[in-house]
Coordinates of C-alpha atoms in Angstrom, one line a residue:
M1 CA -105.6 158.7 -7.4
T2 CA -108.3 157.5 -9.9
E3 CA -111.0 159.4 -8.3
P4 CA -111.0 162.0 -5.3
A5 CA -111.6 160.6 -1.4
F6 CA -114.7 163.4 -1.4
H7 CA -116.5 165.5 -3.7
V8 CA -117.9 168.7 -2.7
H9 CA -121.6 170.1 -3.7
A10 CA -122.6 173.1 -4.0
A11 CA -119.3 174.5 -2.7
D12 CA -120.7 178.1 -3.3
A13 CA -123.8 178.1 -1.5
P14 CA -124.4 181.0 0.4
S15 CA -125.8 179.9 4.0
D16 CA -123.9 178.7 7.3
W17 CA -125.2 175.2 6.8
V18 CA -122.7 172.8 5.9
I19 CA -124.0 169.3 5.2
C20 CA -121.3 166.4 5.5
C21 CA -122.0 162.7 4.7
D22 CA -119.3 160.8 5.9
H23 CA -120.1 157.0 4.5
A24 CA -122.1 158.2 1.4
N25 CA -120.4 155.4 -0.7
N26 CA -119.3 151.9 -1.0
R27 CA -116.5 152.5 -3.5
V28 CA -113.3 150.1 -3.0
P29 CA -110.4 152.7 -4.8
A30 CA -108.2 151.0 -7.1
E31 CA -105.6 152.1 -4.5
V32 CA -107.0 149.3 -2.5
G33 CA -107.1 146.7 -5.4
G34 CA -110.5 147.8 -6.5
T35 CA -112.2 145.3 -4.1
L36 CA -112.4 143.8 -0.3
H37 CA -113.2 140.7 -1.8
L38 CA -116.7 140.6 -0.7
P39 CA -119.7 139.6 -2.6
E40 CA -121.8 142.5 -3.7
A41 CA -124.8 141.6 -1.8
E42 CA -122.1 142.8 1.5
M43 CA -121.2 145.6 -0.2
A44 CA -124.5 146.9 -0.5
R45 CA -125.5 146.8 3.1
H46 CA -125.0 149.2 5.8
I47 CA -121.8 147.3 6.8
A48 CA -119.8 148.8 3.5
W49 CA -121.8 152.4 3.6
D50 CA -124.8 154.3 4.9
P51 CA -127.4 153.6 1.7
G52 CA -129.7 156.4 1.1
A53 CA -127.7 159.3 3.1
A54 CA -125.5 160.8 0.1
G55 CA -128.8 161.6 -1.6
V56 CA -130.4 163.0 1.5
T57 CA -127.4 165.3 2.2
R58 CA -127.6 166.6 -1.4
E59 CA -131.1 167.6 -1.2
L60 CA -130.3 169.0 2.2
S61 CA -127.4 170.9 0.4
R62 CA -130.2 172.2 -2.1
L63 CA -133.2 173.2 0.7
L64 CA -130.8 174.7 3.0
A65 CA -128.9 176.5 0.5
G66 CA -125.7 175.2 2.0
P67 CA -122.4 173.3 0.8
A68 CA -122.1 169.4 1.3
V69 CA -119.0 167.5 1.2
L70 CA -119.4 163.5 0.9
S71 CA -116.8 160.7 1.2
N72 CA -116.2 158.9 -2.2
F73 CA -115.0 155.6 -0.3
S74 CA -116.4 152.9 1.6
R75 CA -116.1 152.5 5.3
L76 CA -114.9 149.2 5.0
V77 CA -111.8 150.7 3.4
I78 CA -111.2 153.4 6.4
D79 CA -114.0 154.8 8.2
P80 CA -113.8 158.7 8.0
N81 CA -116.1 158.7 10.8
R82 CA -113.7 157.4 13.5
G83 CA -110.6 159.0 15.1
E84 CA -107.1 158.1 13.7
A85 CA -106.8 156.2 16.9
D86 CA -110.0 154.4 17.1
P87 CA -110.0 150.6 17.0
T88 CA -112.9 150.4 15.2
L89 CA -111.0 152.7 11.9
L90 CA -110.3 149.5 10.0
M91 CA -112.7 146.6 10.4
K92 CA -111.8 143.3 9.8
L93 CA -115.4 142.2 11.1
Y94 CA -118.4 144.0 11.2
D95 CA -122.1 142.6 11.9
G96 CA -121.2 139.0 11.5
T97 CA -119.0 139.4 8.1
I98 CA -115.3 138.9 7.8
I99 CA -113.8 141.8 5.7
P100 CA -111.2 139.6 3.8
G101 CA -109.5 143.1 1.9
N102 CA -108.9 143.6 5.6
R103 CA -107.5 140.8 7.0
H104 CA -103.9 141.5 6.6
A105 CA -104.2 144.9 7.0
D106 CA -101.3 146.3 9.3
A107 CA -100.4 149.4 10.9
S108 CA -98.6 150.6 7.7
E109 CA -101.5 149.7 5.3
K110 CA -103.7 151.8 7.9
A111 CA -101.6 154.8 7.9
R112 CA -101.4 154.4 3.9
R113 CA -105.3 154.4 3.8
L114 CA -105.4 157.5 6.2
D115 CA -103.0 159.6 4.0
L116 CA -104.8 158.5 0.6
F117 CA -108.6 159.2 1.7
H118 CA -109.2 159.9 5.7
R119 CA -107.6 162.5 6.1
P120 CA -107.9 164.2 2.5
Y121 CA -111.3 164.0 3.4
H122 CA -111.2 165.9 6.6
A123 CA -109.2 168.3 4.7
A124 CA -111.6 168.9 2.7
L125 CA -114.5 169.2 5.1
A126 CA -112.3 171.9 7.1
G127 CA -111.9 173.9 4.4
V128 CA -115.3 174.1 3.6
L129 CA -116.0 174.9 7.3
D130 CA -113.4 177.8 7.2
T131 CA -115.2 179.6 4.1
R132 CA -117.9 180.3 6.8
A133 CA -117.5 182.6 9.7
A134 CA -120.1 180.9 11.9
P135 CA -120.9 177.5 10.2
V136 CA -123.7 175.2 11.2
I137 CA -122.9 171.6 10.5
C138 CA -125.4 168.8 9.5
S139 CA -123.9 165.6 9.6
V140 CA -126.1 162.9 7.3
H141 CA -126.0 158.9 8.2
S142 CA -128.6 156.0 8.0
F143 CA -128.9 153.1 9.9
T144 CA -130.4 149.5 9.2
P145 CA -133.7 148.7 10.1
Q146 CA -132.5 145.4 11.9
L147 CA -128.8 144.2 13.2
R148 CA -128.4 140.7 12.3
G149 CA -129.8 138.6 15.4
R150 CA -131.4 141.8 17.1
A151 CA -134.6 143.0 17.3
P152 CA -136.3 145.3 14.8
R153 CA -135.6 148.9 15.3
P154 CA -138.7 151.3 15.6
W155 CA -137.3 154.8 15.5
Q156 CA -137.7 156.3 12.0
V157 CA -135.0 159.1 12.6
G158 CA -132.3 159.3 15.4
I159 CA -130.6 162.7 16.5
L160 CA -127.7 161.9 18.5
F161 CA -125.3 164.4 20.1
N162 CA -122.4 164.8 23.0
R163 CA -122.2 167.5 25.3
D164 CA -123.4 170.4 23.2
R165 CA -127.3 170.1 22.9
R166 CA -127.5 173.7 21.7
L167 CA -129.3 172.7 18.4
T168 CA -130.0 169.3 18.7
D169 CA -132.6 170.1 21.8
P170 CA -134.7 171.9 19.6
I171 CA -134.6 170.4 16.9
I172 CA -135.6 166.9 18.9
A173 CA -138.4 168.9 20.3
R174 CA -139.7 169.9 17.0
L175 CA -139.7 166.7 15.7
E176 CA -141.5 164.8 18.5
S177 CA -144.1 167.3 18.1
E178 CA -145.0 165.1 14.8
R179 CA -147.1 162.3 16.3
D180 CA -146.4 159.9 13.6
L181 CA -142.8 159.9 14.3
C182 CA -140.6 157.9 16.4
V183 CA -137.8 159.8 17.4
G184 CA -134.1 158.2 18.7
V185 CA -132.7 160.5 21.3
N186 CA -128.7 159.4 21.2
E187 CA -130.4 156.1 19.2
P188 CA -129.6 153.9 17.4
Y189 CA -126.5 154.6 18.7
D190 CA -124.4 156.7 21.0
G191 CA -123.7 160.2 19.7
Y192 CA -120.1 160.0 20.5
Y193 CA -116.5 158.5 19.4
P194 CA -113.2 160.5 20.5
G195 CA -112.2 161.9 17.4
D196 CA -115.4 161.4 15.1
T197 CA -116.4 164.2 12.8
M198 CA -118.6 166.1 15.0
D199 CA -115.8 165.8 17.5
R200 CA -113.0 167.0 15.5
H201 CA -115.2 169.6 13.1
A202 CA -117.9 170.9 15.8
L203 CA -116.9 170.4 19.3
T204 CA -113.3 172.2 18.4
R205 CA -114.9 174.4 17.3
G206 CA -117.6 175.6 18.9
A207 CA -119.9 175.3 16.1
L208 CA -123.7 174.5 16.4
H209 CA -124.3 170.8 14.8
V210 CA -126.7 168.3 14.8
L211 CA -126.0 164.8 13.5
I212 CA -129.1 162.9 11.6
E213 CA -129.5 159.2 11.4
L214 CA -132.5 158.0 9.2
R215 CA -133.6 154.3 8.7
Q216 CA -132.4 153.0 5.2
D217 CA -135.9 151.8 4.0
L218 CA -137.5 154.9 4.2
I219 CA -134.8 156.5 2.5
S220 CA -134.0 153.5 -0.1
D221 CA -135.0 155.7 -3.3
E222 CA -135.0 159.0 -4.7
A223 CA -138.4 159.8 -3.8
G224 CA -137.8 159.1 0.0
Q225 CA -134.4 160.8 0.2
R226 CA -136.4 164.3 -1.2
H227 CA -139.5 163.5 1.2
W228 CA -137.2 163.4 4.2
A229 CA -135.0 165.9 3.4
A230 CA -138.4 168.4 2.6
R231 CA -139.2 167.2 6.1
L232 CA -136.4 167.7 8.2
A233 CA -135.5 171.2 6.4
P234 CA -138.0 173.6 8.0
H235 CA -137.1 172.2 11.3
L236 CA -133.5 172.6 11.1
T237 CA -134.1 176.2 9.4
A238 CA -136.3 176.8 12.6
A239 CA -134.4 175.3 15.2
L240 CA -131.6 177.6 13.8
K241 CA -132.9 180.5 14.2
D242 CA -134.5 180.1 17.4
V243 CA -131.0 179.3 18.7
R244 CA -129.8 182.2 17.5
N245 CA -132.8 184.7 18.6
G246 CA -132.0 183.2 22.4

């Protein structure tokens, strides 16, 4: 491979926190041809990655003193936040945009991309988690302020979850105590897809975890990314302390 399918940041950081970013990059690797034949403007959109999420992830890694694992390929190549059997694993149409480079991708091409990108990313994340006796997973995503033809989204931050709310509930409560915040509770998305990253790495381990969504216009530059990481980190730290102290 010309580049790895993932990057591990601050691997030796000492805390139990492990931060992951499934949609950190919009890169189309050379193994897929280096392009999906989409205009640059389309590849810059949320359909190809989560703009701003990587910067927040790295800053949270610093503030929480935990390692971070970031994908190094576009979600349009293959989506690491989907299970291997999920029908949206390899998208041919996304938010009104046809993906020409995926139009003829068949089962064998999907299997090839799983081997090249999806599985190595998850193996790297599992490897980092295995170095901690009691890892706490924070997954960072971002969402577009408005889907095509839809109403503007009011939330600045969303906290997503499935059945395990041990850590998410105290984080939501702390965020909602800030009067200037509009907090999405399982918004703008439902917090569970069978086989997704949190299902695969958190629920199966019984690990404490939270999935955070930030609105992309708020983290479009380094200053915004640092601001939101600094705003979130104390809530994450305090909520974890509360949970562990019972």
